[in-house]
Amino acid sequence: MSEFIVGLTGGIGSGKSTVAKLFNELGIDIINADVIAREVVAKGTPALQQIAEKFGSTILTSEQELDRRALRNIVFTDESAKSWLNNLLHPLIREGMIQQTQAAKSQYCILEIPLLVENGLQALVNRVLVVDCPESKQVQRTQERDQAEEAQIKSIMQSQCNRETRLQHADDVIDNSGDIEHLKQQVERLHEQYLLQTVHTESQLSHNSVN
Ligand code: ADP
């Protein structure tokens, strides 16, 4: 079980998934909040049933799965619907993150939460690791990855917290303004640091349990 949890965050296109993959190649378990957010409303879950009861079956596809676009259209214009949905989903996602970090087997684990700072989830992790790069690179890389419009990417960036605010919450920062090799070197350095901190946390834990 991993006692030490590193929260990995950053804006859209900053390089979170790329960084997570590099840590994973070093043997570290990755837990992804977006994956959990999909799992809690997967076909047949109690949460999906509650959502369908609240908003009607128009939010279900013919396969009885969540029609994300239909639900987004409802909550986009209806603040009370949005808070109802958040009140339902946030505790479930939080519970899923706690369970999956507790089940992690590597010496420490990475919990990838795109909106960690926005949702004030710092208490779930031992350290906050921010992947940072200039906004122009976020836009350019996301455009290449998703074939999306620049305006659409910028509006997502607007809905996320700004670079300075995110950096204020960082314990560690990865600078992703360079190439992948530069990224890899930083990940390897942090990996060594986290392994040492893990040992420190374990000795603190056993010390605390003795006293
Ligand atoms: P996020 O998960 O934060 O949205 P990604 O890790 O998916 O970001 O990175 C966005 C895109 O940019 C991906 O296509 C990724 O392969 C690419 N990318 C990430 N870091 C670099 C880099 N240092 N150099 C070039 N391309 C990169």
Short mmCIF file of C-alpha atoms and ligand atoms in Angstrom, two decimals:
data_model
loop_
_atom_site.label_atom_id
_atom_site.label_comp_id
_atom_site.label_asym_id
_atom_site.label_seq_id
_atom_site.Cartn_x
_atom_site.Cartn_y
_atom_site.Cartn_z
CA MET A 1 0.00 0.00 0.00
CA SER A 2 1.30 3.47 -0.91
CA GLU A 3 1.33 5.73 2.14
CA PHE A 4 2.70 8.60 0.10
CA ILE A 5 0.48 10.24 -2.51
CA VAL A 6 1.66 12.79 -5.05
CA GLY A 7 -1.14 14.87 -6.58
CA LEU A 8 -0.32 15.61 -10.21
CA THR A 9 -2.05 18.59 -11.75
CA GLY A 10 -1.77 21.22 -14.49
CA GLY A 11 -3.90 22.99 -17.07
CA ILE A 12 -5.19 21.42 -20.27
CA GLY A 13 -2.30 20.39 -22.54
CA SER A 14 0.35 21.13 -19.91
CA GLY A 15 1.61 17.54 -20.11
CA LYS A 16 -0.02 15.71 -17.16
CA SER A 17 -0.68 12.47 -19.06
CA THR A 18 2.82 12.51 -20.51
CA VAL A 19 4.35 13.01 -17.05
CA ALA A 20 2.10 10.31 -15.55
CA LYS A 21 3.27 7.88 -18.25
CA LEU A 22 6.92 8.62 -17.43
CA PHE A 23 6.34 7.93 -13.71
CA ASN A 24 4.49 4.76 -14.64
CA GLU A 25 7.49 3.60 -16.68
CA LEU A 26 9.48 3.90 -13.42
CA GLY A 27 7.05 1.44 -11.79
CA ILE A 28 4.76 3.96 -10.08
CA ASP A 29 1.00 3.34 -9.92
CA ILE A 30 -1.13 6.10 -11.45
CA ILE A 31 -4.68 6.85 -10.36
CA ASN A 32 -6.61 9.13 -12.66
CA ALA A 33 -9.49 11.27 -11.36
CA ASP A 34 -11.03 11.59 -14.83
CA VAL A 35 -11.20 7.80 -15.18
CA ILE A 36 -12.88 7.56 -11.76
CA ALA A 37 -15.32 10.33 -12.74
CA ARG A 38 -16.37 8.12 -15.67
CA GLU A 39 -16.50 4.94 -13.59
CA VAL A 40 -18.94 6.37 -11.04
CA VAL A 41 -21.51 7.05 -13.80
CA ALA A 42 -20.83 3.93 -15.85
CA LYS A 43 -23.77 1.92 -17.20
CA GLY A 44 -25.80 0.33 -14.42
CA THR A 45 -24.37 2.39 -11.53
CA PRO A 46 -26.70 3.81 -8.84
CA ALA A 47 -25.43 7.32 -9.66
CA LEU A 48 -26.42 7.02 -13.31
CA GLN A 49 -29.85 5.80 -12.25
CA GLN A 50 -30.28 8.82 -9.96
CA ILE A 51 -29.23 11.17 -12.76
CA ALA A 52 -31.76 9.57 -15.14
CA GLU A 53 -34.50 9.88 -12.50
CA LYS A 54 -33.68 13.56 -12.01
CA PHE A 55 -33.28 14.68 -15.62
CA GLY A 56 -35.21 12.05 -17.56
CA SER A 57 -34.07 9.34 -19.92
CA THR A 58 -32.99 11.88 -22.55
CA ILE A 59 -29.62 11.88 -20.79
CA LEU A 60 -29.25 8.17 -21.61
CA THR A 61 -28.05 6.79 -24.93
CA SER A 62 -29.89 3.90 -26.59
CA GLU A 63 -27.29 1.64 -24.91
CA GLN A 64 -28.36 3.00 -21.49
CA GLU A 65 -25.06 4.80 -21.07
CA LEU A 66 -24.67 8.42 -20.01
CA ASP A 67 -25.09 10.87 -22.88
CA ARG A 68 -22.49 13.36 -21.68
CA ARG A 69 -23.36 16.01 -24.21
CA ALA A 70 -27.07 15.94 -23.24
CA LEU A 71 -26.19 16.24 -19.55
CA ARG A 72 -23.67 19.01 -20.24
CA ASN A 73 -26.34 20.97 -22.11
CA ILE A 74 -28.67 20.78 -19.11
CA VAL A 75 -26.15 21.80 -16.43
CA PHE A 76 -24.56 24.46 -18.65
CA THR A 77 -27.61 26.70 -18.32
CA ASP A 78 -28.97 25.56 -14.97
CA GLU A 79 -26.91 26.37 -11.89
CA SER A 80 -29.10 24.41 -9.47
CA ALA A 81 -28.90 21.32 -11.71
CA LYS A 82 -25.14 21.74 -11.76
CA SER A 83 -24.83 21.90 -8.01
CA TRP A 84 -27.20 18.95 -7.59
CA LEU A 85 -24.95 16.93 -9.91
CA ASN A 86 -21.75 18.04 -8.18
CA ASN A 87 -23.22 17.16 -4.78
CA LEU A 88 -23.97 13.68 -6.08
CA LEU A 89 -20.72 13.04 -7.93
CA HIS A 90 -17.97 14.78 -5.96
CA PRO A 91 -18.23 12.57 -2.85
CA LEU A 92 -18.34 9.43 -5.04
CA ILE A 93 -15.27 10.52 -7.00
CA ARG A 94 -13.49 11.44 -3.80
CA GLU A 95 -14.29 8.04 -2.28
CA GLY A 96 -13.05 6.31 -5.46
CA MET A 97 -9.78 8.25 -5.33
CA ILE A 98 -9.23 7.32 -1.68
CA GLN A 99 -9.99 3.64 -2.32
CA GLN A 100 -7.73 3.42 -5.36
CA THR A 101 -4.81 5.18 -3.68
CA GLN A 102 -5.16 2.80 -0.74
CA ALA A 103 -5.05 -0.15 -3.13
CA ALA A 104 -1.92 1.14 -4.90
CA LYS A 105 1.07 -1.18 -4.60
CA SER A 106 4.05 0.97 -5.59
CA GLN A 107 6.27 2.72 -3.03
CA TYR A 108 4.40 5.92 -3.60
CA CYS A 109 1.60 6.64 -6.05
CA ILE A 110 0.53 9.45 -8.33
CA LEU A 111 -3.02 10.77 -8.18
CA GLU A 112 -3.66 12.71 -11.39
CA ILE A 113 -6.33 15.35 -10.75
CA PRO A 114 -6.68 18.00 -13.47
CA LEU A 115 -8.80 20.26 -11.19
CA LEU A 116 -6.96 19.61 -7.92
CA VAL A 117 -6.48 23.30 -7.09
CA GLU A 118 -9.86 24.40 -8.51
CA ASN A 119 -11.67 21.82 -6.36
CA GLY A 120 -9.48 22.34 -3.28
CA LEU A 121 -8.41 18.69 -3.04
CA GLN A 122 -4.96 19.31 -1.55
CA ALA A 123 -5.87 17.43 1.63
CA LEU A 124 -6.07 14.17 -0.34
CA VAL A 125 -2.36 14.23 -1.20
CA ASN A 126 1.01 14.53 0.52
CA ARG A 127 2.52 16.72 -2.19
CA VAL A 128 1.17 18.80 -5.05
CA LEU A 129 3.14 18.43 -8.29
CA VAL A 130 2.29 21.00 -10.96
CA VAL A 131 3.21 20.54 -14.62
CA ASP A 132 3.74 24.00 -16.02
CA CYS A 133 4.39 25.46 -19.46
CA PRO A 134 3.63 28.73 -21.28
CA GLU A 135 -0.01 29.10 -22.28
CA SER A 136 0.93 29.35 -25.95
CA LYS A 137 2.40 25.83 -25.72
CA GLN A 138 -0.68 24.51 -23.94
CA VAL A 139 -2.81 25.76 -26.83
CA GLN A 140 -0.46 24.53 -29.55
CA ARG A 141 0.00 21.03 -28.08
CA THR A 142 -3.71 20.60 -27.33
CA GLN A 143 -4.57 21.69 -30.87
CA GLU A 144 -2.20 19.11 -32.28
CA ARG A 145 -3.50 16.41 -29.93
CA ASP A 146 -7.27 17.02 -30.26
CA GLN A 147 -7.58 18.81 -33.61
CA ALA A 148 -9.62 21.35 -31.61
CA GLU A 149 -10.31 25.02 -32.33
CA GLU A 150 -8.07 27.53 -30.57
CA ALA A 151 -11.13 29.38 -29.18
CA GLN A 152 -12.50 26.19 -27.64
CA ILE A 153 -9.17 25.41 -25.95
CA LYS A 154 -8.91 28.97 -24.64
CA SER A 155 -12.39 28.80 -23.18
CA ILE A 156 -11.46 25.60 -21.31
CA MET A 157 -8.33 27.37 -20.04
CA GLN A 158 -10.52 30.26 -18.87
CA SER A 159 -12.64 27.84 -16.84
CA GLN A 160 -9.51 26.50 -15.10
CA CYS A 161 -7.46 28.47 -12.59
CA ASN A 162 -4.64 30.57 -13.98
CA ARG A 163 -1.02 29.59 -14.09
CA GLU A 164 0.09 31.78 -11.17
CA THR A 165 -2.65 30.56 -8.84
CA ARG A 166 -1.85 26.93 -9.60
CA LEU A 167 1.87 27.49 -9.06
CA GLN A 168 1.16 29.06 -5.67
CA HIS A 169 -0.22 25.70 -4.54
CA ALA A 170 2.72 23.67 -5.87
CA ASP A 171 5.19 21.81 -3.66
CA ASP A 172 7.07 20.70 -6.78
CA VAL A 173 6.99 22.02 -10.34
CA ILE A 174 7.87 20.31 -13.61
CA ASP A 175 8.77 22.74 -16.36
CA ASN A 176 7.36 21.38 -19.61
CA SER A 177 8.48 24.17 -21.89
CA GLY A 178 11.25 22.00 -23.34
CA ASP A 179 11.43 18.63 -25.06
CA ILE A 180 10.50 15.19 -23.77
CA GLU A 181 14.09 14.46 -22.72
CA HIS A 182 14.01 17.52 -20.45
CA LEU A 183 10.74 16.24 -19.00
CA LYS A 184 12.19 12.80 -18.39
CA GLN A 185 15.18 14.17 -16.47
CA GLN A 186 12.90 16.12 -14.15
CA VAL A 187 10.66 13.09 -13.57
CA GLU A 188 13.68 10.94 -12.71
CA ARG A 189 14.93 13.55 -10.24
CA LEU A 190 11.54 13.84 -8.55
CA HIS A 191 11.20 10.05 -8.46
CA GLU A 192 14.42 9.85 -6.40
CA GLN A 193 13.15 12.63 -4.12
CA TYR A 194 9.77 10.91 -3.60
CA LEU A 195 11.40 7.56 -2.83
CA LEU A 196 13.42 9.25 -0.08
CA GLN A 197 10.34 11.07 1.23
CA THR A 198 8.42 7.79 1.24
CA VAL A 199 11.04 6.22 3.51
CA HIS A 200 10.86 9.28 5.75
CA THR A 201 7.04 9.08 5.92
CA GLU A 202 7.20 5.36 6.77
CA SER A 203 9.64 5.92 9.62
CA GLN A 204 7.46 8.75 10.91
CA LEU A 205 4.43 6.46 10.79
CA SER A 206 6.14 3.68 12.73
CA HIS A 207 7.49 6.27 15.17
CA ASN A 208 3.97 7.62 15.69
CA SER A 209 2.51 4.15 16.19
CA VAL A 210 5.17 3.33 18.81
CA ASN A 211 4.32 6.45 20.79
P1 ADP B 1 -2.54 16.99 -20.49
O1 ADP B 1 -2.68 15.56 -20.02
O2 ADP B 1 -2.04 17.91 -19.42
O3 ADP B 1 -3.77 17.55 -21.14
P2 ADP B 1 -0.74 15.81 -22.45
O4 ADP B 1 0.24 15.05 -21.63
O5 ADP B 1 -1.81 15.04 -23.16
O6 ADP B 1 -1.38 17.02 -21.60
O7 ADP B 1 0.10 16.70 -23.50
C1 ADP B 1 -0.57 17.43 -24.52
C2 ADP B 1 0.02 17.04 -25.88
O8 ADP B 1 1.34 17.57 -25.95
C3 ADP B 1 0.15 15.53 -26.09
O9 ADP B 1 -0.11 15.24 -27.44
C4 ADP B 1 1.61 15.24 -25.75
O10 ADP B 1 2.11 14.14 -26.47
C5 ADP B 1 2.30 16.53 -26.17
N1 ADP B 1 3.48 16.89 -25.34
C6 ADP B 1 3.55 16.90 -23.99
N2 ADP B 1 4.75 17.32 -23.57
C7 ADP B 1 5.47 17.60 -24.68
C8 ADP B 1 6.80 18.07 -24.91
N3 ADP B 1 7.64 18.37 -23.91
N4 ADP B 1 7.21 18.23 -26.18
C9 ADP B 1 6.35 17.97 -27.21
N5 ADP B 1 5.09 17.52 -27.07
C10 ADP B 1 4.64 17.32 -25.82
#
